[in-house]
Amino acid sequence: MVNTKHTERIDNAIGLKNAQQTEEAIEAYRAILDEKSTNENILREQELAVLHLAEIYRELKLPKKLAELLRSSRDFMSTIAKAKTAKLIKSLIDMFSDIPDCLPLQIEVCRENIEWANQDKRIFLKQSLETRLVALYLDNKMYHESLTLISQLLKELKRLDDKMVLVEVQLLESRVCHALRNLPKARAALTSARTSANSIYCPPLLQAALDMQSGILHSEEKDYKTAYSYFFETFEGFSSQEDPKAVLALKYMLLCQIMLSNAEDVHAIIHGKVALRYAGPDIDAMKSVATAHQNRNLQEFETALATYNTELNEDPIIRTQLATLYDTLLEQNLVRIIEPFSRVEIAHIAEMVKLPAPQVEQKLSQMILDKTFHGILDQGAGCLIIFDEPKEDETYGTAIETLKQVDKVVSSLYQKASNLS
């Protein structure tokens, strides 16, 4: 918000808003915006009026009114400093994020303002909005559009040598490639972003975002120790700036400890002084998963997933890792159940793990192919037959070793024959 002394009209409008007289407050702000003037005080008044009116529309969840305000304010924005215009437009576009189910409208408004900035030759505003548009495309899973715009932006930014925006765009490129499961390209883009960041002052929030992406890519490679250290740096960065993403970084920290089977460390982190500030459903969800994993209890794990569906399944990073963890836990349970048997009914195994028989049969089949244990499925009888661990046949190893020695002998004889001739 602009730091300037509120004029009497602005004070009155704020008073109406605080008194829950929203319609009157909207009319008061509109009256200020309808006034045509080049007076500096009135322009400051109008700048505040735009922001306050936008906040009302955000609180009332009226995205179309907010979009209309942005469009109707362009004439006024053309009369104020370019830096103020850029800040104002970005603030208004960001307000859409607090209104649910309006991402397509936010993208549309962002495109319109990019076109306006291009026509008005506001290059830096255009590039800043295009960077925001890439992030919106990513949120809306429009990956092809994201990569096309990133390619265009990178060419322009390298030519202008704008390192700060370049780091943001390269980081977004890494996130898009990761979403497309192109991990080598995601790592390459992140390396480029870090290289660019090393040559400038990197703000704490941007540095935290880089660390977050590093942690995510390391967790994809199952390197949970390194991932944890990056998420810890991320958590400290976001926490120091009072950023709400600190909760997400903390969740990822806990996830890494769960994947490393360090359930005790999960509880220690949760009860730490800093983490207590972020206590809530997100942290409770990770705590319940850690407890289920510690107890190796599949039912507890499924209960946690059902109870905290939003906190655990809506995040693709957590969902992917927990799916792996679920598979591991299921395998451990199945191996423990079948261990005493040489022949056991699939229905009995399914009853023990409280899962549908077809799902258990499919998992057992996969485990046999992966050689987790040795056996066959007798589908006619509905049974699993388990074999003893086969002894390793050393014949092939011995034969290969013999051939190597014969090769050495033949080579030596050939060398001697060559010297004699």
PDB file of N, CA and C in Angstrom, residues 228-317:
ATOM      1  N   TYR A 228      16.422 -32.819   2.680  1.00  0.00           N
ATOM      2  CA  TYR A 228      16.059 -32.267   3.995  1.00  0.00           C
ATOM      3  C   TYR A 228      16.850 -31.000   4.298  1.00  0.00           C
ATOM      4  N   SER A 229      18.146 -31.003   3.987  1.00  0.00           N
ATOM      5  CA  SER A 229      18.975 -29.823   4.275  1.00  0.00           C
ATOM      6  C   SER A 229      18.508 -28.611   3.463  1.00  0.00           C
ATOM      7  N   TYR A 230      18.104 -28.848   2.209  1.00  0.00           N
ATOM      8  CA  TYR A 230      17.585 -27.740   1.385  1.00  0.00           C
ATOM      9  C   TYR A 230      16.243 -27.236   1.929  1.00  0.00           C
ATOM     10  N   PHE A 231      15.367 -28.172   2.331  1.00  0.00           N
ATOM     11  CA  PHE A 231      14.062 -27.760   2.868  1.00  0.00           C
ATOM     12  C   PHE A 231      14.226 -27.009   4.193  1.00  0.00           C
ATOM     13  N   PHE A 232      15.257 -27.382   4.969  1.00  0.00           N
ATOM     14  CA  PHE A 232      15.531 -26.673   6.220  1.00  0.00           C
ATOM     15  C   PHE A 232      15.920 -25.223   5.928  1.00  0.00           C
ATOM     16  N   GLU A 233      16.796 -25.033   4.932  1.00  0.00           N
ATOM     17  CA  GLU A 233      17.191 -23.667   4.524  1.00  0.00           C
ATOM     18  C   GLU A 233      15.972 -22.892   4.022  1.00  0.00           C
ATOM     19  N   THR A 234      15.114 -23.580   3.266  1.00  0.00           N
ATOM     20  CA  THR A 234      13.892 -22.957   2.746  1.00  0.00           C
ATOM     21  C   THR A 234      12.993 -22.507   3.891  1.00  0.00           C
ATOM     22  N   PHE A 235      12.813 -23.400   4.861  1.00  0.00           N
ATOM     23  CA  PHE A 235      11.951 -23.100   6.010  1.00  0.00           C
ATOM     24  C   PHE A 235      12.464 -21.878   6.770  1.00  0.00           C
ATOM     25  N   GLU A 236      13.774 -21.828   6.988  1.00  0.00           N
ATOM     26  CA  GLU A 236      14.352 -20.681   7.698  1.00  0.00           C
ATOM     27  C   GLU A 236      14.161 -19.394   6.911  1.00  0.00           C
ATOM     28  N   GLY A 237      14.332 -19.478   5.566  1.00  0.00           N
ATOM     29  CA  GLY A 237      14.166 -18.295   4.713  1.00  0.00           C
ATOM     30  C   GLY A 237      12.742 -17.765   4.733  1.00  0.00           C
ATOM     31  N   PHE A 238      11.768 -18.651   4.527  1.00  0.00           N
ATOM     32  CA  PHE A 238      10.361 -18.227   4.516  1.00  0.00           C
ATOM     33  C   PHE A 238       9.903 -17.780   5.911  1.00  0.00           C
ATOM     34  N   SER A 239      10.371 -18.500   6.926  1.00  0.00           N
ATOM     35  CA  SER A 239       9.965 -18.178   8.299  1.00  0.00           C
ATOM     36  C   SER A 239      10.464 -16.801   8.718  1.00  0.00           C
ATOM     37  N   SER A 240      11.689 -16.467   8.327  1.00  0.00           N
ATOM     38  CA  SER A 240      12.256 -15.154   8.690  1.00  0.00           C
ATOM     39  C   SER A 240      11.504 -14.010   8.020  1.00  0.00           C
ATOM     40  N   GLN A 241      10.854 -14.301   6.885  1.00  0.00           N
ATOM     41  CA  GLN A 241      10.107 -13.274   6.151  1.00  0.00           C
ATOM     42  C   GLN A 241       8.597 -13.365   6.419  1.00  0.00           C
ATOM     43  N   GLU A 242       8.226 -14.228   7.376  1.00  0.00           N
ATOM     44  CA  GLU A 242       6.797 -14.401   7.722  1.00  0.00           C
ATOM     45  C   GLU A 242       5.968 -14.830   6.509  1.00  0.00           C
ATOM     46  N   ASP A 243       6.566 -15.615   5.630  1.00  0.00           N
ATOM     47  CA  ASP A 243       5.871 -16.063   4.425  1.00  0.00           C
ATOM     48  C   ASP A 243       5.074 -17.333   4.721  1.00  0.00           C
ATOM     49  N   PRO A 244       3.806 -17.403   4.254  1.00  0.00           N
ATOM     50  CA  PRO A 244       2.983 -18.595   4.535  1.00  0.00           C
ATOM     51  C   PRO A 244       3.543 -19.893   3.948  1.00  0.00           C
ATOM     52  N   LYS A 245       4.455 -19.793   2.951  1.00  0.00           N
ATOM     53  CA  LYS A 245       5.040 -21.008   2.359  1.00  0.00           C
ATOM     54  C   LYS A 245       5.944 -21.740   3.348  1.00  0.00           C
ATOM     55  N   ALA A 246       6.232 -21.129   4.490  1.00  0.00           N
ATOM     56  CA  ALA A 246       7.064 -21.784   5.509  1.00  0.00           C
ATOM     57  C   ALA A 246       6.430 -23.093   5.961  1.00  0.00           C
ATOM     58  N   VAL A 247       5.099 -23.146   6.013  1.00  0.00           N
ATOM     59  CA  VAL A 247       4.388 -24.366   6.420  1.00  0.00           C
ATOM     60  C   VAL A 247       4.672 -25.493   5.430  1.00  0.00           C
ATOM     61  N   LEU A 248       4.667 -25.154   4.142  1.00  0.00           N
ATOM     62  CA  LEU A 248       4.927 -26.157   3.104  1.00  0.00           C
ATOM     63  C   LEU A 248       6.351 -26.696   3.221  1.00  0.00           C
ATOM     64  N   ALA A 249       7.308 -25.795   3.457  1.00  0.00           N
ATOM     65  CA  ALA A 249       8.705 -26.226   3.623  1.00  0.00           C
ATOM     66  C   ALA A 249       8.840 -27.145   4.832  1.00  0.00           C
ATOM     67  N   LEU A 250       8.120 -26.815   5.916  1.00  0.00           N
ATOM     68  CA  LEU A 250       8.146 -27.650   7.121  1.00  0.00           C
ATOM     69  C   LEU A 250       7.552 -29.029   6.834  1.00  0.00           C
ATOM     70  N   LYS A 251       6.469 -29.071   6.057  1.00  0.00           N
ATOM     71  CA  LYS A 251       5.859 -30.358   5.676  1.00  0.00           C
ATOM     72  C   LYS A 251       6.848 -31.211   4.888  1.00  0.00           C
ATOM     73  N   TYR A 252       7.571 -30.572   3.969  1.00  0.00           N
ATOM     74  CA  TYR A 252       8.551 -31.311   3.168  1.00  0.00           C
ATOM     75  C   TYR A 252       9.710 -31.814   4.041  1.00  0.00           C
ATOM     76  N   MET A 253      10.100 -31.013   5.039  1.00  0.00           N
ATOM     77  CA  MET A 253      11.140 -31.459   5.979  1.00  0.00           C
ATOM     78  C   MET A 253      10.689 -32.729   6.697  1.00  0.00           C
ATOM     79  N   LEU A 254       9.463 -32.700   7.191  1.00  0.00           N
ATOM     80  CA  LEU A 254       8.915 -33.853   7.907  1.00  0.00           C
ATOM     81  C   LEU A 254       8.792 -35.061   6.974  1.00  0.00           C
ATOM     82  N   LEU A 255       8.404 -34.799   5.710  1.00  0.00           N
ATOM     83  CA  LEU A 255       8.271 -35.876   4.722  1.00  0.00           C
ATOM     84  C   LEU A 255       9.610 -36.594   4.519  1.00  0.00           C
ATOM     85  N   CYS A 256      10.690 -35.812   4.420  1.00  0.00           N
ATOM     86  CA  CYS A 256      12.022 -36.399   4.225  1.00  0.00           C
ATOM     87  C   CYS A 256      12.403 -37.295   5.407  1.00  0.00           C
ATOM     88  N   GLN A 257      12.099 -36.839   6.619  1.00  0.00           N
ATOM     89  CA  GLN A 257      12.418 -37.647   7.807  1.00  0.00           C
ATOM     90  C   GLN A 257      11.580 -38.933   7.835  1.00  0.00           C
ATOM     91  N   ILE A 258      10.326 -38.842   7.387  1.00  0.00           N
ATOM     92  CA  ILE A 258       9.469 -40.039   7.320  1.00  0.00           C
ATOM     93  C   ILE A 258      10.047 -41.032   6.311  1.00  0.00           C
ATOM     94  N   MET A 259      10.457 -40.519   5.144  1.00  0.00           N
ATOM     95  CA  MET A 259      11.012 -41.399   4.101  1.00  0.00           C
ATOM     96  C   MET A 259      12.331 -42.027   4.539  1.00  0.00           C
ATOM     97  N   LEU A 260      13.035 -41.351   5.473  1.00  0.00           N
ATOM     98  CA  LEU A 260      14.290 -41.900   6.013  1.00  0.00           C
ATOM     99  C   LEU A 260      14.036 -42.799   7.220  1.00  0.00           C
ATOM    100  N   SER A 261      12.735 -43.024   7.538  1.00  0.00           N
ATOM    101  CA  SER A 261      12.312 -43.842   8.690  1.00  0.00           C
ATOM    102  C   SER A 261      12.794 -43.271  10.021  1.00  0.00           C
ATOM    103  N   ASN A 262      12.846 -41.927  10.093  1.00  0.00           N
ATOM    104  CA  ASN A 262      13.242 -41.252  11.334  1.00  0.00           C
ATOM    105  C   ASN A 262      12.014 -40.626  11.996  1.00  0.00           C
ATOM    106  N   ALA A 263      11.079 -41.467  12.418  1.00  0.00           N
ATOM    107  CA  ALA A 263       9.832 -40.966  12.999  1.00  0.00           C
ATOM    108  C   ALA A 263      10.082 -40.172  14.280  1.00  0.00           C
ATOM    109  N   GLU A 264      11.115 -40.574  15.063  1.00  0.00           N
ATOM    110  CA  GLU A 264      11.424 -39.852  16.303  1.00  0.00           C
ATOM    111  C   GLU A 264      11.816 -38.413  15.996  1.00  0.00           C
ATOM    112  N   ASP A 265      12.581 -38.225  14.916  1.00  0.00           N
ATOM    113  CA  ASP A 265      13.003 -36.867  14.523  1.00  0.00           C
ATOM    114  C   ASP A 265      11.811 -36.025  14.098  1.00  0.00           C
ATOM    115  N   VAL A 266      10.801 -36.659  13.496  1.00  0.00           N
ATOM    116  CA  VAL A 266       9.588 -35.932  13.089  1.00  0.00           C
ATOM    117  C   VAL A 266       8.936 -35.299  14.307  1.00  0.00           C
ATOM    118  N   HIS A 267       8.774 -36.092  15.369  1.00  0.00           N
ATOM    119  CA  HIS A 267       8.137 -35.577  16.589  1.00  0.00           C
ATOM    120  C   HIS A 267       8.994 -34.502  17.246  1.00  0.00           C
ATOM    121  N   ALA A 268      10.323 -34.658  17.175  1.00  0.00           N
ATOM    122  CA  ALA A 268      11.227 -33.655  17.755  1.00  0.00           C
ATOM    123  C   ALA A 268      11.109 -32.324  17.019  1.00  0.00           C
ATOM    124  N   ILE A 269      11.025 -32.398  15.670  1.00  0.00           N
ATOM    125  CA  ILE A 269      10.899 -31.167  14.862  1.00  0.00           C
ATOM    126  C   ILE A 269       9.567 -30.468  15.145  1.00  0.00           C
ATOM    127  N   ILE A 270       8.485 -31.257  15.200  1.00  0.00           N
ATOM    128  CA  ILE A 270       7.143 -30.696  15.409  1.00  0.00           C
ATOM    129  C   ILE A 270       7.055 -29.939  16.740  1.00  0.00           C
ATOM    130  N   HIS A 271       7.738 -30.472  17.756  1.00  0.00           N
ATOM    131  CA  HIS A 271       7.661 -29.842  19.086  1.00  0.00           C
ATOM    132  C   HIS A 271       8.768 -28.809  19.308  1.00  0.00           C
ATOM    133  N   GLY A 272       9.530 -28.508  18.245  1.00  0.00           N
ATOM    134  CA  GLY A 272      10.559 -27.468  18.332  1.00  0.00           C
ATOM    135  C   GLY A 272       9.929 -26.089  18.455  1.00  0.00           C
ATOM    136  N   LYS A 273      10.694 -25.147  18.965  1.00  0.00           N
ATOM    137  CA  LYS A 273      10.178 -23.796  19.243  1.00  0.00           C
ATOM    138  C   LYS A 273       9.639 -23.111  17.992  1.00  0.00           C
ATOM    139  N   VAL A 274      10.397 -23.174  16.893  1.00  0.00           N
ATOM    140  CA  VAL A 274       9.996 -22.478  15.660  1.00  0.00           C
ATOM    141  C   VAL A 274       8.794 -23.159  15.024  1.00  0.00           C
ATOM    142  N   ALA A 275       8.807 -24.501  14.993  1.00  0.00           N
ATOM    143  CA  ALA A 275       7.739 -25.253  14.321  1.00  0.00           C
ATOM    144  C   ALA A 275       6.398 -25.109  15.027  1.00  0.00           C
ATOM    145  N   LEU A 276       6.416 -24.871  16.336  1.00  0.00           N
ATOM    146  CA  LEU A 276       5.164 -24.728  17.087  1.00  0.00           C
ATOM    147  C   LEU A 276       4.309 -23.571  16.579  1.00  0.00           C
ATOM    148  N   ARG A 277       4.955 -22.571  15.962  1.00  0.00           N
ATOM    149  CA  ARG A 277       4.215 -21.434  15.389  1.00  0.00           C
ATOM    150  C   ARG A 277       3.316 -21.875  14.244  1.00  0.00           C
ATOM    151  N   TYR A 278       3.658 -22.993  13.620  1.00  0.00           N
ATOM    152  CA  TYR A 278       2.915 -23.433  12.428  1.00  0.00           C
ATOM    153  C   TYR A 278       2.039 -24.652  12.718  1.00  0.00           C
ATOM    154  N   ALA A 279       1.737 -24.887  13.998  1.00  0.00           N
ATOM    155  CA  ALA A 279       0.880 -26.020  14.363  1.00  0.00           C
ATOM    156  C   ALA A 279      -0.489 -25.873  13.707  1.00  0.00           C
ATOM    157  N   GLY A 280      -1.020 -26.988  13.212  1.00  0.00           N
ATOM    158  CA  GLY A 280      -2.322 -26.960  12.539  1.00  0.00           C
ATOM    159  C   GLY A 280      -2.554 -28.266  11.801  1.00  0.00           C
ATOM    160  N   PRO A 281      -3.586 -28.325  10.958  1.00  0.00           N
ATOM    161  CA  PRO A 281      -3.924 -29.566  10.239  1.00  0.00           C
ATOM    162  C   PRO A 281      -2.787 -30.106   9.378  1.00  0.00           C
ATOM    163  N   ASP A 282      -2.009 -29.213   8.734  1.00  0.00           N
ATOM    164  CA  ASP A 282      -0.914 -29.664   7.857  1.00  0.00           C
ATOM    165  C   ASP A 282       0.124 -30.462   8.641  1.00  0.00           C
ATOM    166  N   ILE A 283       0.493 -29.930   9.806  1.00  0.00           N
ATOM    167  CA  ILE A 283       1.512 -30.596  10.620  1.00  0.00           C
ATOM    168  C   ILE A 283       0.924 -31.850  11.272  1.00  0.00           C
ATOM    169  N   ASP A 284      -0.338 -31.779  11.693  1.00  0.00           N
ATOM    170  CA  ASP A 284      -1.011 -32.958  12.274  1.00  0.00           C
ATOM    171  C   ASP A 284      -1.056 -34.109  11.269  1.00  0.00           C
ATOM    172  N   ALA A 285      -1.261 -33.770   9.987  1.00  0.00           N
ATOM    173  CA  ALA A 285      -1.317 -34.785   8.927  1.00  0.00           C
ATOM    174  C   ALA A 285       0.014 -35.525   8.822  1.00  0.00           C
ATOM    175  N   MET A 286       1.123 -34.776   8.823  1.00  0.00           N
ATOM    176  CA  MET A 286       2.443 -35.399   8.713  1.00  0.00           C
ATOM    177  C   MET A 286       2.760 -36.217   9.970  1.00  0.00           C
ATOM    178  N   LYS A 287       2.292 -35.727  11.105  1.00  0.00           N
ATOM    179  CA  LYS A 287       2.517 -36.445  12.370  1.00  0.00           C
ATOM    180  C   LYS A 287       1.814 -37.798  12.356  1.00  0.00           C
ATOM    181  N   SER A 288       0.577 -37.819  11.844  1.00  0.00           N
ATOM    182  CA  SER A 288      -0.186 -39.081  11.805  1.00  0.00           C
ATOM    183  C   SER A 288       0.445 -40.073  10.829  1.00  0.00           C
ATOM    184  N   VAL A 289       0.987 -39.583   9.708  1.00  0.00           N
ATOM    185  CA  VAL A 289       1.680 -40.458   8.745  1.00  0.00           C
ATOM    186  C   VAL A 289       2.945 -41.032   9.377  1.00  0.00           C
ATOM    187  N   ALA A 290       3.682 -40.178  10.096  1.00  0.00           N
ATOM    188  CA  ALA A 290       4.911 -40.622  10.760  1.00  0.00           C
ATOM    189  C   ALA A 290       4.611 -41.716  11.790  1.00  0.00           C
ATOM    190  N   THR A 291       3.533 -41.543  12.560  1.00  0.00           N
ATOM    191  CA  THR A 291       3.143 -42.532  13.572  1.00  0.00           C
ATOM    192  C   THR A 291       2.766 -43.859  12.915  1.00  0.00           C
ATOM    193  N   ALA A 292       1.988 -43.781  11.814  1.00  0.00           N
ATOM    194  CA  ALA A 292       1.572 -44.992  11.095  1.00  0.00           C
ATOM    195  C   ALA A 292       2.785 -45.734  10.532  1.00  0.00           C
ATOM    196  N   HIS A 293       3.739 -44.970   9.994  1.00  0.00           N
ATOM    197  CA  HIS A 293       4.943 -45.582   9.426  1.00  0.00           C
ATOM    198  C   HIS A 293       5.801 -46.215  10.521  1.00  0.00           C
ATOM    199  N   GLN A 294       5.880 -45.525  11.661  1.00  0.00           N
ATOM    200  CA  GLN A 294       6.658 -46.046  12.783  1.00  0.00           C
ATOM    201  C   GLN A 294       6.069 -47.361  13.287  1.00  0.00           C
ATOM    202  N   ASN A 295       4.737 -47.434  13.311  1.00  0.00           N
ATOM    203  CA  ASN A 295       4.040 -48.649  13.769  1.00  0.00           C
ATOM    204  C   ASN A 295       3.926 -49.706  12.674  1.00  0.00           C
ATOM    205  N   ARG A 296       4.327 -49.329  11.446  1.00  0.00           N
ATOM    206  CA  ARG A 296       4.193 -50.204  10.263  1.00  0.00           C
ATOM    207  C   ARG A 296       2.769 -50.721  10.122  1.00  0.00           C
ATOM    208  N   ASN A 297       1.839 -49.807  10.367  1.00  0.00           N
ATOM    209  CA  ASN A 297       0.419 -50.168  10.371  1.00  0.00           C
ATOM    210  C   ASN A 297      -0.263 -49.584   9.141  1.00  0.00           C
ATOM    211  N   LEU A 298      -0.670 -50.470   8.238  1.00  0.00           N
ATOM    212  CA  LEU A 298      -1.282 -50.046   6.981  1.00  0.00           C
ATOM    213  C   LEU A 298      -2.635 -49.368   7.207  1.00  0.00           C
ATOM    214  N   GLN A 299      -3.393 -49.873   8.184  1.00  0.00           N
ATOM    215  CA  GLN A 299      -4.714 -49.288   8.455  1.00  0.00           C
ATOM    216  C   GLN A 299      -4.589 -47.866   8.987  1.00  0.00           C
ATOM    217  N   GLU A 300      -3.610 -47.658   9.871  1.00  0.00           N
ATOM    218  CA  GLU A 300      -3.362 -46.305  10.400  1.00  0.00           C
ATOM    219  C   GLU A 300      -2.964 -45.362   9.261  1.00  0.00           C
ATOM    220  N   PHE A 301      -2.151 -45.882   8.349  1.00  0.00           N
ATOM    221  CA  PHE A 301      -1.690 -45.082   7.209  1.00  0.00           C
ATOM    222  C   PHE A 301      -2.882 -44.661   6.342  1.00  0.00           C
ATOM    223  N   GLU A 302      -3.756 -45.621   6.037  1.00  0.00           N
ATOM    224  CA  GLU A 302      -4.937 -45.326   5.213  1.00  0.00           C
ATOM    225  C   GLU A 302      -5.890 -44.371   5.923  1.00  0.00           C
ATOM    226  N   THR A 303      -6.015 -44.521   7.246  1.00  0.00           N
ATOM    227  CA  THR A 303      -6.863 -43.616   8.033  1.00  0.00           C
ATOM    228  C   THR A 303      -6.325 -42.190   7.961  1.00  0.00           C
ATOM    229  N   ALA A 304      -5.001 -42.067   8.054  1.00  0.00           N
ATOM    230  CA  ALA A 304      -4.368 -40.738   7.967  1.00  0.00           C
ATOM    231  C   ALA A 304      -4.630 -40.107   6.599  1.00  0.00           C
ATOM    232  N   LEU A 305      -4.503 -40.906   5.525  1.00  0.00           N
ATOM    233  CA  LEU A 305      -4.749 -40.397   4.166  1.00  0.00           C
ATOM    234  C   LEU A 305      -6.197 -39.955   3.990  1.00  0.00           C
ATOM    235  N   ALA A 306      -7.130 -40.700   4.592  1.00  0.00           N
ATOM    236  CA  ALA A 306      -8.554 -40.369   4.472  1.00  0.00           C
ATOM    237  C   ALA A 306      -8.906 -39.147   5.317  1.00  0.00           C
ATOM    238  N   THR A 307      -8.344 -39.079   6.531  1.00  0.00           N
ATOM    239  CA  THR A 307      -8.653 -37.977   7.453  1.00  0.00           C
ATOM    240  C   THR A 307      -8.098 -36.657   6.951  1.00  0.00           C
ATOM    241  N   TYR A 308      -6.865 -36.708   6.438  1.00  0.00           N
ATOM    242  CA  TYR A 308      -6.193 -35.480   5.982  1.00  0.00           C
ATOM    243  C   TYR A 308      -6.037 -35.497   4.464  1.00  0.00           C
ATOM    244  N   ASN A 309      -7.139 -35.753   3.777  1.00  0.00           N
ATOM    245  CA  ASN A 309      -7.112 -35.867   2.318  1.00  0.00           C
ATOM    246  C   ASN A 309      -6.579 -34.594   1.654  1.00  0.00           C
ATOM    247  N   THR A 310      -7.079 -33.434   2.081  1.00  0.00           N
ATOM    248  CA  THR A 310      -6.668 -32.148   1.486  1.00  0.00           C
ATOM    249  C   THR A 310      -5.189 -31.891   1.715  1.00  0.00           C
ATOM    250  N   GLU A 311      -4.738 -32.102   2.954  1.00  0.00           N
ATOM    251  CA  GLU A 311      -3.351 -31.779   3.320  1.00  0.00           C
ATOM    252  C   GLU A 311      -2.331 -32.719   2.673  1.00  0.00           C
ATOM    253  N   LEU A 312      -2.744 -33.970   2.378  1.00  0.00           N
ATOM    254  CA  LEU A 312      -1.785 -34.964   1.886  1.00  0.00           C
ATOM    255  C   LEU A 312      -1.897 -35.267   0.394  1.00  0.00           C
ATOM    256  N   ASN A 313      -3.100 -35.166  -0.163  1.00  0.00           N
ATOM    257  CA  ASN A 313      -3.294 -35.592  -1.553  1.00  0.00           C
ATOM    258  C   ASN A 313      -3.323 -34.462  -2.572  1.00  0.00           C
ATOM    259  N   GLU A 314      -3.520 -33.229  -2.118  1.00  0.00           N
ATOM    260  CA  GLU A 314      -3.597 -32.118  -3.082  1.00  0.00           C
ATOM    261  C   GLU A 314      -2.214 -31.640  -3.523  1.00  0.00           C
ATOM    262  N   ASP A 315      -1.198 -31.916  -2.716  1.00  0.00           N
ATOM    263  CA  ASP A 315       0.169 -31.535  -3.084  1.00  0.00           C
ATOM    264  C   ASP A 315       0.802 -32.695  -3.858  1.00  0.00           C
ATOM    265  N   PRO A 316       1.166 -32.490  -5.140  1.00  0.00           N
ATOM    266  CA  PRO A 316       1.708 -33.605  -5.944  1.00  0.00           C
ATOM    267  C   PRO A 316       3.020 -34.172  -5.403  1.00  0.00           C
ATOM    268  N   ILE A 317       3.840 -33.326  -4.759  1.00  0.00           N
ATOM    269  CA  ILE A 317       5.127 -33.795  -4.218  1.00  0.00           C
ATOM    270  C   ILE A 317       4.868 -34.796  -3.089  1.00  0.00           C
TER     271      ILE A 317
END
